[in-house]
Amino acid sequence: MSLLNYVKREEATGHIAEIYDMLEERIKVIPNVVQFYTASPELFGKLMGLIGHFIDHPKLEREMVAYTRMLISHKSKAEYCVKLQSGILRSMEISEQDLDVAKEDYTKVRLNDKNRALVCFVLDMMFDKLENAKSRIEELKEHGWTDKDIFEASVMGAIQKGMVNVIKTFEVQPDF
């Protein structure tokens, strides 16, 4: 399922099994990509904590988080991650048409102006298209985003982009 060994669901014990149980209860499945993170059991718990931080973020809405991850994956040509995040968005009743519009031009992602501005900022930053960062940050603040929000959304984007590269390199196989 990948070029590296990892702890599969049926082999999990201890802390990894506890996290798998929690994930099954919460999201009903444990995608291969999540299991792959156990190639480093110590890092697995920390990554799950980070992912949980963004899923439960008080200001970064789940739809915006999933769109950001999906669009970074799309621009990185990581179909596994695109399918996973698109599935999450579909479960939020986002239409195929809306997903296609966003993939075609992320500046047209169907979010409110505040959320779209932050998604576009993060995507521009991840793909070296960010110009005039100072004025863009001021624009985000005018929308009501704080320094903390902007930083955390940016870190989320960087983690997604980095993990997309790891997943592609180690050939994690889709399971859906």
Short mmCIF file of N, CA and C in Angstrom, two decimals:
data_model
loop_
_atom_site.label_atom_id
_atom_site.label_comp_id
_atom_site.label_asym_id
_atom_site.label_seq_id
_atom_site.Cartn_x
_atom_site.Cartn_y
_atom_site.Cartn_z
N MET A 1 0.80 -1.20 0.00
CA MET A 1 0.00 0.00 0.00
C MET A 1 0.85 1.27 0.00
N SER A 2 2.14 1.14 0.32
CA SER A 2 3.08 2.26 0.20
C SER A 2 4.49 1.68 0.18
N LEU A 3 5.46 2.52 -0.08
CA LEU A 3 6.85 2.07 -0.11
C LEU A 3 7.44 1.92 1.29
N LEU A 4 6.76 2.42 2.30
CA LEU A 4 7.19 2.28 3.69
C LEU A 4 6.17 1.44 4.45
N ASN A 5 6.65 0.73 5.46
CA ASN A 5 5.75 -0.03 6.33
C ASN A 5 5.08 0.90 7.32
N TYR A 6 3.87 0.56 7.70
CA TYR A 6 3.13 1.33 8.69
C TYR A 6 2.17 0.40 9.41
N VAL A 7 1.53 0.88 10.47
CA VAL A 7 0.65 0.07 11.29
C VAL A 7 -0.75 0.08 10.70
N LYS A 8 -1.14 -1.06 10.16
CA LYS A 8 -2.49 -1.20 9.59
C LYS A 8 -3.50 -1.36 10.72
N ARG A 9 -4.73 -1.06 10.41
CA ARG A 9 -5.79 -1.07 11.43
C ARG A 9 -5.80 -2.39 12.20
N GLU A 10 -5.76 -3.49 11.48
CA GLU A 10 -5.87 -4.80 12.12
C GLU A 10 -4.64 -5.16 12.97
N GLU A 11 -3.56 -4.43 12.83
CA GLU A 11 -2.33 -4.68 13.59
C GLU A 11 -2.14 -3.70 14.75
N ALA A 12 -3.00 -2.72 14.85
CA ALA A 12 -2.80 -1.63 15.81
C ALA A 12 -3.01 -2.08 17.25
N THR A 13 -2.14 -1.57 18.12
CA THR A 13 -2.27 -1.78 19.56
C THR A 13 -1.97 -0.45 20.26
N GLY A 14 -2.25 -0.40 21.54
CA GLY A 14 -1.89 0.75 22.36
C GLY A 14 -2.43 2.07 21.86
N HIS A 15 -1.56 3.08 21.87
CA HIS A 15 -1.95 4.45 21.54
C HIS A 15 -2.47 4.56 20.11
N ILE A 16 -1.85 3.83 19.19
CA ILE A 16 -2.31 3.87 17.80
C ILE A 16 -3.71 3.29 17.69
N ALA A 17 -3.97 2.18 18.36
CA ALA A 17 -5.32 1.58 18.34
C ALA A 17 -6.34 2.55 18.93
N GLU A 18 -5.97 3.25 19.99
CA GLU A 18 -6.89 4.23 20.59
C GLU A 18 -7.24 5.34 19.60
N ILE A 19 -6.24 5.83 18.89
CA ILE A 19 -6.50 6.89 17.90
C ILE A 19 -7.36 6.34 16.77
N TYR A 20 -7.05 5.12 16.31
CA TYR A 20 -7.87 4.51 15.26
C TYR A 20 -9.32 4.37 15.73
N ASP A 21 -9.52 3.92 16.97
CA ASP A 21 -10.89 3.79 17.51
C ASP A 21 -11.61 5.13 17.49
N MET A 22 -10.92 6.17 17.93
CA MET A 22 -11.51 7.51 17.95
C MET A 22 -11.87 7.96 16.54
N LEU A 23 -10.98 7.71 15.60
CA LEU A 23 -11.24 8.11 14.21
C LEU A 23 -12.42 7.35 13.63
N GLU A 24 -12.49 6.05 13.90
CA GLU A 24 -13.63 5.26 13.40
C GLU A 24 -14.94 5.78 13.96
N GLU A 25 -14.91 6.15 15.23
CA GLU A 25 -16.12 6.69 15.86
C GLU A 25 -16.49 8.04 15.25
N ARG A 26 -15.49 8.84 14.99
CA ARG A 26 -15.73 10.21 14.53
C ARG A 26 -15.98 10.32 13.02
N ILE A 27 -15.16 9.65 12.21
CA ILE A 27 -15.31 9.81 10.76
C ILE A 27 -15.68 8.50 10.05
N LYS A 28 -15.84 7.43 10.81
CA LYS A 28 -16.32 6.13 10.31
C LYS A 28 -15.31 5.31 9.52
N VAL A 29 -14.24 5.90 9.06
CA VAL A 29 -13.23 5.17 8.29
C VAL A 29 -11.84 5.64 8.71
N ILE A 30 -10.86 4.82 8.36
CA ILE A 30 -9.46 5.21 8.57
C ILE A 30 -8.77 5.08 7.22
N PRO A 31 -8.71 6.17 6.46
CA PRO A 31 -8.11 6.10 5.13
C PRO A 31 -6.65 5.63 5.19
N ASN A 32 -6.20 4.99 4.11
CA ASN A 32 -4.80 4.55 4.04
C ASN A 32 -3.83 5.66 4.38
N VAL A 33 -4.13 6.87 3.93
CA VAL A 33 -3.21 7.98 4.16
C VAL A 33 -3.04 8.24 5.66
N VAL A 34 -4.11 8.08 6.42
CA VAL A 34 -4.01 8.27 7.87
C VAL A 34 -3.21 7.13 8.48
N GLN A 35 -3.47 5.91 8.04
CA GLN A 35 -2.70 4.77 8.55
C GLN A 35 -1.21 4.93 8.20
N PHE A 36 -0.94 5.47 7.03
CA PHE A 36 0.45 5.67 6.59
C PHE A 36 1.23 6.53 7.58
N TYR A 37 0.58 7.47 8.21
CA TYR A 37 1.26 8.35 9.17
C TYR A 37 1.90 7.57 10.31
N THR A 38 1.45 6.31 10.53
CA THR A 38 2.02 5.51 11.61
C THR A 38 3.38 4.93 11.24
N ALA A 39 3.90 5.26 10.06
CA ALA A 39 5.28 4.88 9.75
C ALA A 39 6.20 5.42 10.85
N SER A 40 5.77 6.49 11.50
CA SER A 40 6.43 7.01 12.70
C SER A 40 5.35 7.10 13.78
N PRO A 41 5.25 6.08 14.64
CA PRO A 41 4.19 6.10 15.66
C PRO A 41 4.20 7.36 16.53
N GLU A 42 5.40 7.86 16.84
CA GLU A 42 5.48 9.06 17.68
C GLU A 42 4.92 10.28 16.94
N LEU A 43 5.28 10.40 15.70
CA LEU A 43 4.81 11.53 14.90
C LEU A 43 3.32 11.41 14.59
N PHE A 44 2.82 10.19 14.49
CA PHE A 44 1.41 9.95 14.19
C PHE A 44 0.50 10.69 15.17
N GLY A 45 0.77 10.54 16.46
CA GLY A 45 -0.06 11.21 17.46
C GLY A 45 -0.01 12.72 17.33
N LYS A 46 1.16 13.24 17.05
CA LYS A 46 1.31 14.69 16.89
C LYS A 46 0.58 15.18 15.64
N LEU A 47 0.69 14.43 14.54
CA LEU A 47 -0.02 14.81 13.31
C LEU A 47 -1.53 14.77 13.52
N MET A 48 -2.00 13.77 14.23
CA MET A 48 -3.44 13.68 14.49
C MET A 48 -3.89 14.86 15.35
N GLY A 49 -3.04 15.26 16.29
CA GLY A 49 -3.35 16.44 17.09
C GLY A 49 -3.45 17.70 16.24
N LEU A 50 -2.53 17.86 15.29
CA LEU A 50 -2.57 19.01 14.39
C LEU A 50 -3.81 18.98 13.51
N ILE A 51 -4.10 17.82 12.94
CA ILE A 51 -5.28 17.70 12.09
C ILE A 51 -6.53 18.01 12.90
N GLY A 52 -6.60 17.47 14.11
CA GLY A 52 -7.74 17.75 14.99
C GLY A 52 -7.86 19.22 15.32
N HIS A 53 -6.73 19.88 15.49
CA HIS A 53 -6.75 21.32 15.78
C HIS A 53 -7.47 22.07 14.67
N PHE A 54 -7.18 21.72 13.43
CA PHE A 54 -7.80 22.43 12.31
C PHE A 54 -9.24 22.00 12.09
N ILE A 55 -9.55 20.73 12.32
CA ILE A 55 -10.93 20.27 12.17
C ILE A 55 -11.84 20.96 13.18
N ASP A 56 -11.34 21.14 14.40
CA ASP A 56 -12.14 21.73 15.47
C ASP A 56 -11.85 23.21 15.68
N HIS A 57 -11.19 23.85 14.73
CA HIS A 57 -10.78 25.24 14.89
C HIS A 57 -11.99 26.13 15.13
N PRO A 58 -11.91 27.04 16.10
CA PRO A 58 -13.07 27.89 16.40
C PRO A 58 -13.38 28.92 15.32
N LYS A 59 -12.42 29.24 14.45
CA LYS A 59 -12.68 30.28 13.44
C LYS A 59 -12.50 29.82 12.00
N LEU A 60 -11.64 28.84 11.77
CA LEU A 60 -11.45 28.32 10.42
C LEU A 60 -12.53 27.27 10.17
N GLU A 61 -13.52 27.64 9.40
CA GLU A 61 -14.66 26.76 9.19
C GLU A 61 -14.24 25.49 8.45
N ARG A 62 -14.89 24.38 8.78
CA ARG A 62 -14.54 23.08 8.19
C ARG A 62 -14.56 23.11 6.67
N GLU A 63 -15.56 23.76 6.11
CA GLU A 63 -15.67 23.84 4.65
C GLU A 63 -14.45 24.54 4.06
N MET A 64 -14.04 25.62 4.70
CA MET A 64 -12.88 26.37 4.23
C MET A 64 -11.60 25.53 4.36
N VAL A 65 -11.46 24.83 5.46
CA VAL A 65 -10.30 23.97 5.68
C VAL A 65 -10.25 22.88 4.61
N ALA A 66 -11.38 22.22 4.36
CA ALA A 66 -11.41 21.15 3.35
C ALA A 66 -11.14 21.69 1.95
N TYR A 67 -11.71 22.85 1.63
CA TYR A 67 -11.43 23.46 0.33
C TYR A 67 -9.95 23.78 0.19
N THR A 68 -9.35 24.34 1.23
CA THR A 68 -7.92 24.68 1.17
C THR A 68 -7.10 23.43 0.90
N ARG A 69 -7.37 22.37 1.64
CA ARG A 69 -6.63 21.12 1.46
C ARG A 69 -6.87 20.53 0.07
N MET A 70 -8.12 20.55 -0.37
CA MET A 70 -8.44 19.99 -1.68
C MET A 70 -7.75 20.77 -2.80
N LEU A 71 -7.77 22.09 -2.69
CA LEU A 71 -7.18 22.92 -3.75
C LEU A 71 -5.65 22.81 -3.78
N ILE A 72 -5.02 22.73 -2.64
CA ILE A 72 -3.57 22.51 -2.60
C ILE A 72 -3.25 21.16 -3.24
N SER A 73 -4.04 20.15 -2.91
CA SER A 73 -3.84 18.82 -3.48
C SER A 73 -4.05 18.84 -4.99
N HIS A 74 -5.08 19.54 -5.43
CA HIS A 74 -5.37 19.62 -6.86
C HIS A 74 -4.21 20.29 -7.61
N LYS A 75 -3.74 21.41 -7.10
CA LYS A 75 -2.64 22.12 -7.76
C LYS A 75 -1.34 21.31 -7.70
N SER A 76 -1.24 20.40 -6.73
CA SER A 76 -0.06 19.55 -6.59
C SER A 76 -0.21 18.23 -7.35
N LYS A 77 -1.34 18.07 -8.03
CA LYS A 77 -1.63 16.86 -8.81
C LYS A 77 -1.59 15.60 -7.94
N ALA A 78 -2.18 15.69 -6.77
CA ALA A 78 -2.25 14.57 -5.84
C ALA A 78 -3.69 14.07 -5.79
N GLU A 79 -4.02 13.18 -6.71
CA GLU A 79 -5.41 12.74 -6.85
C GLU A 79 -5.95 12.06 -5.61
N TYR A 80 -5.10 11.31 -4.90
CA TYR A 80 -5.55 10.66 -3.67
C TYR A 80 -6.14 11.70 -2.72
N CYS A 81 -5.38 12.75 -2.48
CA CYS A 81 -5.80 13.78 -1.53
C CYS A 81 -6.98 14.58 -2.07
N VAL A 82 -7.01 14.79 -3.38
CA VAL A 82 -8.15 15.50 -3.98
C VAL A 82 -9.42 14.70 -3.74
N LYS A 83 -9.36 13.38 -3.97
CA LYS A 83 -10.55 12.54 -3.77
C LYS A 83 -10.98 12.55 -2.31
N LEU A 84 -10.03 12.46 -1.41
CA LEU A 84 -10.36 12.45 0.02
C LEU A 84 -11.02 13.75 0.43
N GLN A 85 -10.42 14.88 0.10
CA GLN A 85 -10.98 16.17 0.50
C GLN A 85 -12.28 16.48 -0.24
N SER A 86 -12.38 16.07 -1.51
CA SER A 86 -13.64 16.26 -2.25
C SER A 86 -14.76 15.47 -1.60
N GLY A 87 -14.44 14.26 -1.14
CA GLY A 87 -15.43 13.46 -0.44
C GLY A 87 -15.91 14.14 0.84
N ILE A 88 -14.98 14.74 1.55
CA ILE A 88 -15.35 15.48 2.77
C ILE A 88 -16.26 16.65 2.39
N LEU A 89 -15.92 17.36 1.34
CA LEU A 89 -16.75 18.50 0.90
C LEU A 89 -18.13 18.02 0.43
N ARG A 90 -18.18 16.90 -0.28
CA ARG A 90 -19.48 16.37 -0.71
C ARG A 90 -20.34 16.02 0.50
N SER A 91 -19.71 15.52 1.56
CA SER A 91 -20.47 15.18 2.77
C SER A 91 -21.05 16.43 3.43
N MET A 92 -20.51 17.60 3.07
CA MET A 92 -21.03 18.89 3.55
C MET A 92 -22.03 19.46 2.54
N GLU A 93 -22.41 18.62 1.59
CA GLU A 93 -23.39 18.97 0.56
C GLU A 93 -22.87 20.03 -0.42
N ILE A 94 -21.58 19.99 -0.69
CA ILE A 94 -20.99 20.82 -1.74
C ILE A 94 -21.18 20.07 -3.05
N SER A 95 -21.67 20.74 -4.07
CA SER A 95 -21.98 20.09 -5.34
C SER A 95 -20.72 19.84 -6.17
N GLU A 96 -20.83 18.89 -7.09
CA GLU A 96 -19.73 18.62 -8.03
C GLU A 96 -19.42 19.88 -8.83
N GLN A 97 -20.46 20.62 -9.19
CA GLN A 97 -20.26 21.85 -9.95
C GLN A 97 -19.42 22.84 -9.15
N ASP A 98 -19.72 23.00 -7.86
CA ASP A 98 -18.93 23.91 -7.02
C ASP A 98 -17.48 23.44 -6.91
N LEU A 99 -17.28 22.13 -6.79
CA LEU A 99 -15.92 21.60 -6.72
C LEU A 99 -15.17 21.86 -8.03
N ASP A 100 -15.85 21.66 -9.14
CA ASP A 100 -15.22 21.89 -10.45
C ASP A 100 -14.86 23.36 -10.64
N VAL A 101 -15.75 24.26 -10.22
CA VAL A 101 -15.48 25.70 -10.33
C VAL A 101 -14.22 26.04 -9.53
N ALA A 102 -14.13 25.52 -8.31
CA ALA A 102 -12.97 25.81 -7.46
C ALA A 102 -11.68 25.26 -8.07
N LYS A 103 -11.74 24.05 -8.61
CA LYS A 103 -10.55 23.45 -9.22
C LYS A 103 -10.11 24.23 -10.46
N GLU A 104 -11.07 24.72 -11.20
CA GLU A 104 -10.76 25.48 -12.41
C GLU A 104 -10.09 26.81 -12.07
N ASP A 105 -10.59 27.47 -11.02
CA ASP A 105 -10.07 28.79 -10.63
C ASP A 105 -10.36 29.00 -9.14
N TYR A 106 -9.35 28.76 -8.32
CA TYR A 106 -9.58 28.81 -6.88
C TYR A 106 -10.03 30.18 -6.39
N THR A 107 -9.83 31.23 -7.17
CA THR A 107 -10.30 32.55 -6.75
C THR A 107 -11.83 32.64 -6.83
N LYS A 108 -12.45 31.64 -7.44
CA LYS A 108 -13.91 31.60 -7.56
C LYS A 108 -14.54 30.57 -6.63
N VAL A 109 -13.76 30.08 -5.67
CA VAL A 109 -14.30 29.11 -4.73
C VAL A 109 -15.55 29.70 -4.08
N ARG A 110 -16.58 28.91 -3.97
CA ARG A 110 -17.87 29.40 -3.48
C ARG A 110 -17.91 29.39 -1.95
N LEU A 111 -17.27 30.41 -1.42
CA LEU A 111 -17.25 30.68 0.02
C LEU A 111 -17.59 32.15 0.18
N ASN A 112 -17.89 32.55 1.42
CA ASN A 112 -18.12 33.99 1.62
C ASN A 112 -16.80 34.73 1.39
N ASP A 113 -16.90 36.04 1.21
CA ASP A 113 -15.72 36.85 0.87
C ASP A 113 -14.59 36.70 1.87
N LYS A 114 -14.94 36.65 3.15
CA LYS A 114 -13.93 36.53 4.20
C LYS A 114 -13.14 35.23 4.04
N ASN A 115 -13.85 34.11 3.92
CA ASN A 115 -13.18 32.82 3.81
C ASN A 115 -12.44 32.68 2.48
N ARG A 116 -13.03 33.17 1.40
CA ARG A 116 -12.38 33.10 0.09
C ARG A 116 -11.06 33.87 0.12
N ALA A 117 -11.04 35.02 0.76
CA ALA A 117 -9.81 35.82 0.82
C ALA A 117 -8.68 35.04 1.50
N LEU A 118 -9.00 34.33 2.58
CA LEU A 118 -7.97 33.58 3.29
C LEU A 118 -7.54 32.35 2.48
N VAL A 119 -8.48 31.66 1.86
CA VAL A 119 -8.13 30.51 1.02
C VAL A 119 -7.19 30.97 -0.11
N CYS A 120 -7.53 32.06 -0.76
CA CYS A 120 -6.71 32.56 -1.87
C CYS A 120 -5.33 32.98 -1.39
N PHE A 121 -5.26 33.61 -0.23
CA PHE A 121 -3.97 34.00 0.34
C PHE A 121 -3.09 32.77 0.54
N VAL A 122 -3.66 31.74 1.17
CA VAL A 122 -2.89 30.52 1.45
C VAL A 122 -2.46 29.84 0.14
N LEU A 123 -3.37 29.73 -0.82
CA LEU A 123 -3.01 29.09 -2.09
C LEU A 123 -1.93 29.88 -2.81
N ASP A 124 -2.08 31.19 -2.84
CA ASP A 124 -1.05 32.02 -3.49
C ASP A 124 0.30 31.83 -2.81
N MET A 125 0.29 31.78 -1.49
CA MET A 125 1.54 31.60 -0.75
C MET A 125 2.16 30.23 -1.03
N MET A 126 1.35 29.19 -1.07
CA MET A 126 1.88 27.84 -1.28
C MET A 126 2.47 27.65 -2.67
N PHE A 127 1.99 28.42 -3.63
CA PHE A 127 2.43 28.21 -5.01
C PHE A 127 3.15 29.43 -5.58
N ASP A 128 3.80 30.18 -4.68
CA ASP A 128 4.67 31.30 -5.07
C ASP A 128 3.99 32.34 -5.95
N LYS A 129 2.73 32.59 -5.67
CA LYS A 129 2.01 33.62 -6.43
C LYS A 129 1.63 34.80 -5.55
N LEU A 130 2.09 34.79 -4.31
CA LEU A 130 1.73 35.84 -3.37
C LEU A 130 2.57 37.08 -3.64
N GLU A 131 1.89 38.11 -4.03
CA GLU A 131 2.54 39.41 -4.25
C GLU A 131 1.98 40.39 -3.24
N ASN A 132 2.82 41.31 -2.82
CA ASN A 132 2.41 42.36 -1.90
C ASN A 132 1.77 41.78 -0.64
N ALA A 133 2.52 40.94 0.05
CA ALA A 133 2.02 40.25 1.23
C ALA A 133 1.45 41.22 2.26
N LYS A 134 2.11 42.34 2.47
CA LYS A 134 1.67 43.29 3.50
C LYS A 134 0.24 43.76 3.22
N SER A 135 -0.05 44.16 1.99
CA SER A 135 -1.41 44.64 1.69
C SER A 135 -2.42 43.50 1.73
N ARG A 136 -2.01 42.30 1.35
CA ARG A 136 -2.92 41.15 1.41
C ARG A 136 -3.26 40.82 2.86
N ILE A 137 -2.27 40.92 3.74
CA ILE A 137 -2.52 40.66 5.16
C ILE A 137 -3.45 41.72 5.73
N GLU A 138 -3.25 42.96 5.35
CA GLU A 138 -4.15 44.03 5.80
C GLU A 138 -5.58 43.77 5.31
N GLU A 139 -5.71 43.31 4.08
CA GLU A 139 -7.03 42.97 3.54
C GLU A 139 -7.68 41.86 4.37
N LEU A 140 -6.89 40.85 4.74
CA LEU A 140 -7.42 39.76 5.57
C LEU A 140 -7.88 40.29 6.92
N LYS A 141 -7.11 41.20 7.49
CA LYS A 141 -7.50 41.78 8.78
C LYS A 141 -8.77 42.61 8.65
N GLU A 142 -8.95 43.28 7.51
CA GLU A 142 -10.19 44.03 7.28
C GLU A 142 -11.40 43.10 7.21
N HIS A 143 -11.16 41.87 6.79
CA HIS A 143 -12.23 40.86 6.77
C HIS A 143 -12.49 40.29 8.17
N GLY A 144 -11.63 40.62 9.12
CA GLY A 144 -11.83 40.13 10.49
C GLY A 144 -10.89 39.03 10.92
N TRP A 145 -9.95 38.65 10.07
CA TRP A 145 -8.99 37.63 10.46
C TRP A 145 -7.92 38.24 11.36
N THR A 146 -7.49 37.48 12.36
CA THR A 146 -6.43 37.92 13.26
C THR A 146 -5.08 37.38 12.78
N ASP A 147 -4.01 37.90 13.37
CA ASP A 147 -2.68 37.38 13.05
C ASP A 147 -2.63 35.87 13.29
N LYS A 148 -3.21 35.44 14.40
CA LYS A 148 -3.23 34.01 14.74
C LYS A 148 -3.96 33.21 13.67
N ASP A 149 -5.12 33.68 13.23
CA ASP A 149 -5.89 32.98 12.19
C ASP A 149 -5.08 32.85 10.91
N ILE A 150 -4.47 33.96 10.50
CA ILE A 150 -3.70 33.99 9.25
C ILE A 150 -2.51 33.04 9.35
N PHE A 151 -1.83 33.07 10.48
CA PHE A 151 -0.68 32.19 10.69
C PHE A 151 -1.12 30.73 10.67
N GLU A 152 -2.18 30.41 11.41
CA GLU A 152 -2.61 29.01 11.50
C GLU A 152 -3.11 28.48 10.16
N ALA A 153 -3.83 29.29 9.40
CA ALA A 153 -4.27 28.86 8.07
C ALA A 153 -3.07 28.64 7.16
N SER A 154 -2.07 29.49 7.29
CA SER A 154 -0.85 29.36 6.48
C SER A 154 -0.09 28.09 6.84
N VAL A 155 0.02 27.80 8.13
CA VAL A 155 0.69 26.57 8.56
C VAL A 155 -0.09 25.35 8.09
N MET A 156 -1.41 25.41 8.17
CA MET A 156 -2.23 24.30 7.68
C MET A 156 -1.94 24.04 6.20
N GLY A 157 -1.86 25.10 5.41
CA GLY A 157 -1.55 24.96 3.99
C GLY A 157 -0.18 24.36 3.77
N ALA A 158 0.80 24.81 4.54
CA ALA A 158 2.16 24.28 4.40
C ALA A 158 2.22 22.81 4.77
N ILE A 159 1.52 22.42 5.83
CA ILE A 159 1.48 21.01 6.22
C ILE A 159 0.85 20.19 5.11
N GLN A 160 -0.27 20.66 4.57
CA GLN A 160 -0.94 19.93 3.50
C GLN A 160 -0.01 19.77 2.29
N LYS A 161 0.63 20.84 1.89
CA LYS A 161 1.51 20.77 0.71
C LYS A 161 2.67 19.81 0.98
N GLY A 162 3.24 19.88 2.14
CA GLY A 162 4.34 18.98 2.48
C GLY A 162 3.90 17.52 2.53
N MET A 163 2.76 17.26 3.15
CA MET A 163 2.27 15.88 3.26
C MET A 163 1.87 15.34 1.90
N VAL A 164 1.34 16.19 1.02
CA VAL A 164 1.03 15.75 -0.34
C VAL A 164 2.30 15.22 -1.00
N ASN A 165 3.40 15.92 -0.84
CA ASN A 165 4.66 15.48 -1.43
C ASN A 165 5.13 14.15 -0.82
N VAL A 166 4.96 14.00 0.48
CA VAL A 166 5.34 12.75 1.15
C VAL A 166 4.47 11.60 0.64
N ILE A 167 3.17 11.81 0.57
CA ILE A 167 2.23 10.77 0.14
C ILE A 167 2.53 10.34 -1.30
N LYS A 168 2.80 11.31 -2.16
CA LYS A 168 3.12 10.98 -3.55
C LYS A 168 4.45 10.22 -3.65
N THR A 169 5.46 10.68 -2.93
CA THR A 169 6.78 10.05 -2.99
C THR A 169 6.73 8.60 -2.53
N PHE A 170 5.99 8.32 -1.45
CA PHE A 170 5.96 6.97 -0.89
C PHE A 170 4.80 6.14 -1.43
N GLU A 171 4.16 6.65 -2.48
CA GLU A 171 3.14 5.91 -3.24
C GLU A 171 2.04 5.31 -2.37
N VAL A 172 1.48 6.12 -1.49
CA VAL A 172 0.35 5.67 -0.69
C VAL A 172 -0.82 5.45 -1.64
N GLN A 173 -1.39 4.25 -1.58
CA GLN A 173 -2.44 3.87 -2.53
C GLN A 173 -3.82 4.29 -2.04
N PRO A 174 -4.63 4.78 -2.96
CA PRO A 174 -6.02 5.14 -2.61
C PRO A 174 -6.79 3.90 -2.15
N ASP A 175 -7.71 4.12 -1.27
CA ASP A 175 -8.53 3.02 -0.76
C ASP A 175 -10.02 3.33 -0.88
N PHE A 176 -10.36 4.24 -1.75
CA PHE A 176 -11.77 4.57 -1.97
C PHE A 176 -11.99 4.88 -3.42
#
